[in-house]
PDB file of C-alpha atoms in Angstrom:
ATOM      1  CA  MET A   1     -20.766 -47.784  45.634  1.00 48.00           C
ATOM      2  CA  GLN A   2     -19.407 -49.650  42.584  1.00 48.00           C
ATOM      3  CA  ILE A   3     -19.593 -48.021  39.212  1.00 48.00           C
ATOM      4  CA  GLY A   4     -18.740 -50.594  36.610  1.00 52.00           C
ATOM      5  CA  GLN A   5     -15.312 -51.924  37.257  1.00 55.00           C
ATOM      6  CA  TYR A   6     -14.478 -48.932  39.443  1.00 48.00           C
ATOM      7  CA  LYS A   7     -15.315 -48.717  43.104  1.00 55.00           C
ATOM      8  CA  SER A   8     -15.877 -44.952  43.271  1.00 55.00           C
ATOM      9  CA  ILE A   9     -15.963 -41.747  41.258  1.00 53.00           C
ATOM     10  CA  GLN A  10     -12.563 -40.945  42.809  1.00 55.00           C
ATOM     11  CA  GLN A  11     -11.123 -44.181  41.280  1.00 58.00           C
ATOM     12  CA  ILE A  12     -12.521 -43.318  37.895  1.00 53.00           C
ATOM     13  CA  TYR A  13     -10.968 -39.860  38.035  1.00 52.00           C
ATOM     14  CA  GLU A  14      -7.633 -41.239  39.207  1.00 58.00           C
ATOM     15  CA  THR A  15      -7.592 -44.012  36.581  1.00 57.00           C
ATOM     16  CA  GLN A  16      -8.680 -41.754  33.723  1.00 53.00           C
ATOM     17  CA  SER A  17      -6.417 -38.875  34.628  1.00 50.00           C
ATOM     18  CA  LYS A  18      -3.470 -41.227  34.471  1.00 53.00           C
ATOM     19  CA  HIS A  19      -4.400 -42.246  30.904  1.00 50.00           C
ATOM     20  CA  TYR A  20      -5.405 -38.816  29.651  1.00 49.00           C
ATOM     21  CA  LYS A  21      -3.043 -36.502  31.284  1.00 49.00           C
ATOM     22  CA  ALA A  22      -2.355 -33.546  29.150  1.00 46.00           C
ATOM     23  CA  SER A  23       1.094 -33.543  27.814  1.00 47.00           C
ATOM     24  CA  PRO A  24       3.059 -30.473  28.348  1.00 45.00           C
ATOM     25  CA  LEU A  25       2.499 -27.857  25.736  1.00 42.00           C
ATOM     26  CA  PRO A  26       5.220 -27.687  23.161  1.00 46.00           C
ATOM     27  CA  GLU A  27       7.619 -24.758  23.464  1.00 51.00           C
ATOM     28  CA  SER A  28       6.529 -21.780  21.424  1.00 49.00           C
ATOM     29  CA  PRO A  29       8.300 -21.784  18.033  1.00 48.00           C
ATOM     30  CA  LYS A  30      11.364 -19.766  18.038  1.00 55.00           C
ATOM     31  CA  LYS A  31      11.253 -16.790  15.708  1.00 54.00           C
ATOM     32  CA  ASN A  32      13.208 -17.209  12.653  1.00 55.00           C
ATOM     33  CA  GLU A  33      15.707 -14.522  13.293  1.00 56.00           C
ATOM     34  CA  SER A  34      17.133 -14.427   9.834  1.00 57.00           C
ATOM     35  CA  PHE A  35      13.579 -14.022   8.376  1.00 54.00           C
ATOM     36  CA  VAL A  36      12.936 -11.087  10.740  1.00 56.00           C
ATOM     37  CA  VAL A  37      16.255  -9.451   9.908  1.00 57.00           C
ATOM     38  CA  GLN A  38      15.530  -9.918   6.121  1.00 62.00           C
ATOM     39  CA  LEU A  39      12.188  -8.320   6.514  1.00 61.00           C
ATOM     40  CA  SER A  40      13.802  -5.393   8.322  1.00 69.00           C
ATOM     41  CA  VAL A  41      16.464  -5.024   5.629  1.00 69.00           C
ATOM     42  CA  ASN A  42      13.838  -5.108   2.907  1.00 78.00           C
ATOM     43  CA  ALA A  43      11.673  -2.495   4.660  1.00 79.00           C
ATOM     44  CA  GLN A  44      14.688  -0.197   5.073  1.00 82.00           C
ATOM     45  CA  GLN A  45      15.709  -0.705   1.418  1.00 85.00           C
ATOM     46  CA  ARG A  46      12.172   0.003   0.254  1.00 85.00           C
ATOM     47  CA  TYR A  47      12.003   3.123   2.429  1.00 85.00           C
ATOM     48  CA  SER A  48      15.311   4.305   1.086  1.00 87.00           C
ATOM     49  CA  GLU A  49      14.111   3.782  -2.527  1.00 90.00           C
ATOM     50  CA  VAL A  50      10.738   5.599  -1.861  1.00 89.00           C
ATOM     51  CA  LYS A  51      12.633   8.445  -0.073  1.00 91.00           C
ATOM     52  CA  THR A  52      14.960   8.816  -3.029  1.00 92.00           C
ATOM     53  CA  ILE A  53      11.963   8.961  -5.356  1.00 93.00           C
ATOM     54  CA  ALA A  54      10.321  11.592  -3.104  1.00 93.00           C
ATOM     55  CA  ASN A  55      13.472  13.689  -3.162  1.00 93.00           C
ATOM     56  CA  ASN A  56      13.693  13.397  -7.074  1.00 95.00           C
ATOM     57  CA  PHE A  57      10.043  14.168  -7.843  1.00 95.00           C
ATOM     58  CA  ASP A  58       7.559  16.610  -6.472  1.00 95.00           C
ATOM     59  CA  PRO A  59       3.956  15.624  -7.207  1.00 94.00           C
ATOM     60  CA  ASN A  60       2.933  19.250  -6.626  1.00 94.00           C
ATOM     61  CA  SER A  61       4.959  20.412  -9.559  1.00 93.00           C
ATOM     62  CA  ILE A  62       5.872  17.629 -12.043  1.00 92.00           C
ATOM     63  CA  THR A  63       5.846  17.400 -15.797  1.00 89.00           C
ATOM     64  CA  ASP A  64       3.890  14.619 -17.547  1.00 85.00           C
ATOM     65  CA  GLN A  65       7.033  12.670 -18.485  1.00 86.00           C
ATOM     66  CA  GLU A  66       8.425  13.042 -14.961  1.00 91.00           C
ATOM     67  CA  MET A  67       5.106  11.668 -13.670  1.00 91.00           C
ATOM     68  CA  VAL A  68       5.410   8.597 -15.905  1.00 90.00           C
ATOM     69  CA  ASP A  69       9.057   8.093 -14.758  1.00 92.00           C
ATOM     70  CA  MET A  70       8.108   8.518 -11.031  1.00 94.00           C
ATOM     71  CA  SER A  71       5.197   6.230 -11.387  1.00 93.00           C
ATOM     72  CA  PHE A  72       7.509   3.516 -12.891  1.00 93.00           C
ATOM     73  CA  GLN A  73       9.963   3.897 -10.219  1.00 94.00           C
ATOM     74  CA  LEU A  74       7.241   3.584  -7.516  1.00 93.00           C
ATOM     75  CA  TYR A  75       6.054   0.463  -9.212  1.00 93.00           C
ATOM     76  CA  GLN A  76       9.608  -0.948  -9.322  1.00 92.00           C
ATOM     77  CA  ALA A  77      10.081  -0.168  -5.657  1.00 90.00           C
ATOM     78  CA  GLY A  78       6.833  -2.062  -4.789  1.00 89.00           C
ATOM     79  CA  GLU A  79       5.114   1.079  -3.512  1.00 90.00           C
ATOM     80  CA  ILE A  80       2.275   0.900  -6.026  1.00 91.00           C
ATOM     81  CA  ASP A  81       0.909  -1.976  -8.034  1.00 92.00           C
ATOM     82  CA  PHE A  82       0.777  -2.176 -11.840  1.00 92.00           C
ATOM     83  CA  GLY A  83      -2.814  -0.858 -11.995  1.00 91.00           C
ATOM     84  CA  GLN A  84      -1.938   2.212 -10.032  1.00 91.00           C
ATOM     85  CA  HIS A  85       1.128   2.745 -12.252  1.00 91.00           C
ATOM     86  CA  ALA A  86      -1.161   2.545 -15.242  1.00 89.00           C
ATOM     87  CA  ILE A  87      -3.628   5.103 -13.844  1.00 89.00           C
ATOM     88  CA  LEU A  88      -0.805   7.536 -13.020  1.00 89.00           C
ATOM     89  CA  SER A  89       0.790   7.128 -16.461  1.00 85.00           C
ATOM     90  CA  ARG A  90      -2.538   7.454 -18.266  1.00 84.00           C
ATOM     91  CA  HIS A  91      -3.407  10.597 -16.398  1.00 79.00           C
ATOM     92  CA  ALA A  92      -0.038  11.993 -17.437  1.00 75.00           C
ATOM     93  CA  CYS A  93      -0.711  11.189 -21.099  1.00 69.00           C
ATOM     94  CA  VAL A  94      -4.377  12.437 -20.968  1.00 64.00           C
ATOM     95  CA  ASN A  95      -3.032  15.904 -19.980  1.00 53.00           C
ATOM     96  CA  ARG A  96      -1.540  16.414 -23.435  1.00 50.00           C
ATOM     97  CA  GLY A  97      -3.232  17.967 -26.368  1.00 49.00           C
ATOM     98  CA  ASP A  98      -6.709  19.642 -26.322  1.00 46.00           C
ATOM     99  CA  LEU A  99      -7.455  18.870 -22.679  1.00 49.00           C
ATOM    100  CA  THR A 100      -4.182  20.417 -21.628  1.00 49.00           C
ATOM    101  CA  GLN A 101      -5.003  23.448 -23.729  1.00 53.00           C
ATOM    102  CA  ALA A 102      -8.515  23.746 -22.406  1.00 50.00           C
ATOM    103  CA  VAL A 103      -7.625  23.259 -18.760  1.00 51.00           C
ATOM    104  CA  TYR A 104      -4.182  24.814 -18.409  1.00 51.00           C
ATOM    105  CA  GLY A 105      -4.038  27.131 -21.448  1.00 51.00           C
ATOM    106  CA  ASP A 106      -0.924  25.353 -22.938  1.00 50.00           C
ATOM    107  CA  HIS A 107      -0.264  25.128 -26.580  1.00 49.00           C
ATOM    108  CA  ARG A 108      -0.024  21.702 -28.263  1.00 45.00           C
ATOM    109  CA  GLY A 109       3.414  20.127 -28.069  1.00 46.00           C
ATOM    110  CA  GLN A 110       4.439  22.098 -25.019  1.00 48.00           C
ATOM    111  CA  SER A 111       2.539  20.176 -22.446  1.00 52.00           C
ATOM    112  CA  ASP A 112       5.250  17.601 -21.778  1.00 57.00           C
ATOM    113  CA  ASN A 113       7.448  20.250 -20.223  1.00 74.00           C
ATOM    114  CA  VAL A 114       4.809  22.174 -18.198  1.00 82.00           C
ATOM    115  CA  PRO A 115       4.901  21.235 -14.524  1.00 88.00           C
ATOM    116  CA  ARG A 116       1.434  20.414 -13.049  1.00 88.00           C
ATOM    117  CA  ASP A 117       0.217  19.796  -9.513  1.00 91.00           C
ATOM    118  CA  TYR A 118      -0.972  16.242  -9.709  1.00 91.00           C
ATOM    119  CA  ILE A 119      -2.302  16.244  -6.204  1.00 92.00           C
ATOM    120  CA  LYS A 120      -4.727  18.980  -7.180  1.00 91.00           C
ATOM    121  CA  HIS A 121      -5.291  17.069 -10.388  1.00 88.00           C
ATOM    122  CA  PHE A 122      -6.499  13.956  -8.578  1.00 89.00           C
ATOM    123  CA  GLU A 123      -8.522  15.984  -5.999  1.00 91.00           C
ATOM    124  CA  SER A 124     -10.319  17.667  -8.853  1.00 88.00           C
ATOM    125  CA  ILE A 125     -11.084  14.314 -10.558  1.00 87.00           C
ATOM    126  CA  ILE A 126     -12.353  12.881  -7.402  1.00 88.00           C
ATOM    127  CA  ALA A 127     -14.476  15.929  -6.683  1.00 88.00           C
ATOM    128  CA  PHE A 128     -15.920  15.824 -10.288  1.00 87.00           C
ATOM    129  CA  GLU A 129     -16.778  12.069 -10.019  1.00 86.00           C
ATOM    130  CA  GLU A 130     -18.578  12.700  -6.710  1.00 87.00           C
ATOM    131  CA  SER A 131     -20.407  15.712  -8.084  1.00 87.00           C
ATOM    132  CA  VAL A 132     -21.900  13.670 -11.000  1.00 87.00           C
ATOM    133  CA  GLY A 133     -23.105  11.126  -8.521  1.00 86.00           C
ATOM    134  CA  HIS A 134     -20.528   8.309  -8.794  1.00 82.00           C
ATOM    135  CA  PRO A 135     -20.451   6.326  -5.518  1.00 83.00           C
ATOM    136  CA  LYS A 136     -17.453   6.593  -3.299  1.00 82.00           C
ATOM    137  CA  HIS A 137     -16.311   3.067  -3.933  1.00 82.00           C
ATOM    138  CA  GLU A 138     -15.762   4.011  -7.598  1.00 81.00           C
ATOM    139  CA  THR A 139     -13.189   6.621  -6.622  1.00 86.00           C
ATOM    140  CA  ASP A 140     -11.467   4.572  -3.927  1.00 90.00           C
ATOM    141  CA  GLY A 141      -8.658   3.636  -6.334  1.00 89.00           C
ATOM    142  CA  LEU A 142      -8.098   7.282  -7.130  1.00 90.00           C
ATOM    143  CA  ARG A 143      -8.053   8.078  -3.450  1.00 92.00           C
ATOM    144  CA  VAL A 144      -5.323   5.514  -2.827  1.00 92.00           C
ATOM    145  CA  ILE A 145      -3.156   7.168  -5.477  1.00 93.00           C
ATOM    146  CA  LEU A 146      -3.921  10.601  -4.093  1.00 93.00           C
ATOM    147  CA  ASP A 147      -2.783   9.382  -0.638  1.00 93.00           C
ATOM    148  CA  LYS A 148       0.433   7.907  -2.143  1.00 93.00           C
ATOM    149  CA  LEU A 149       1.116  11.318  -3.817  1.00 94.00           C
ATOM    150  CA  LYS A 150       0.467  13.187  -0.608  1.00 94.00           C
ATOM    151  CA  GLY A 151       2.697  10.767   1.295  1.00 92.00           C
ATOM    152  CA  LEU A 152       5.520  11.417  -1.197  1.00 93.00           C
ATOM    153  CA  THR A 153       5.113  15.136  -0.577  1.00 92.00           C
ATOM    154  CA  GLU A 154       5.244  14.592   3.173  1.00 92.00           C
ATOM    155  CA  LEU A 155       8.329  12.455   2.918  1.00 89.00           C
ATOM    156  CA  ARG A 156       9.926  15.042   0.553  1.00 88.00           C
ATOM    157  CA  GLU A 157       9.180  17.851   3.030  1.00 88.00           C
ATOM    158  CA  SER A 158      10.450  15.879   6.069  1.00 86.00           C
ATOM    159  CA  SER A 159      13.827  15.198   4.293  1.00 63.00           C
ATOM    160  CA  PRO A 160      16.810  17.237   5.528  1.00 61.00           C
TER     161      PRO A 160
END
């Protein structure tokens, strides 16, 4: 049986497979070893910076000014973004004055030097937001910050 210019299906297959044979797959790209090493060095450097910050600051007992300093160092180390730094710094500043006196019983002007537990602070803010009916997605940013503070505490406690 003749099919067009070919005498059989077998001939079609043989002719077509010669023209359309798959070329061998290219070798898998080699990893850029210097890039991988650089990532590793950057990760170790960042870990070292964050560990130093964790050893220098205790989110469970930190003054307002120390919180601002710690927040800025975390931002510089790339551990938090600028928005998270702003939230941490703002909460440190809000603790001053009448709010500080009402919540903590401090006198005005002394609040900068009074250590606070910022983990409890953020837990209470989140609990309040949820109690007044704010949806969870509105407190997600605060939860991320709370998790970062808890992570610093765990890193601090794991240090020799």
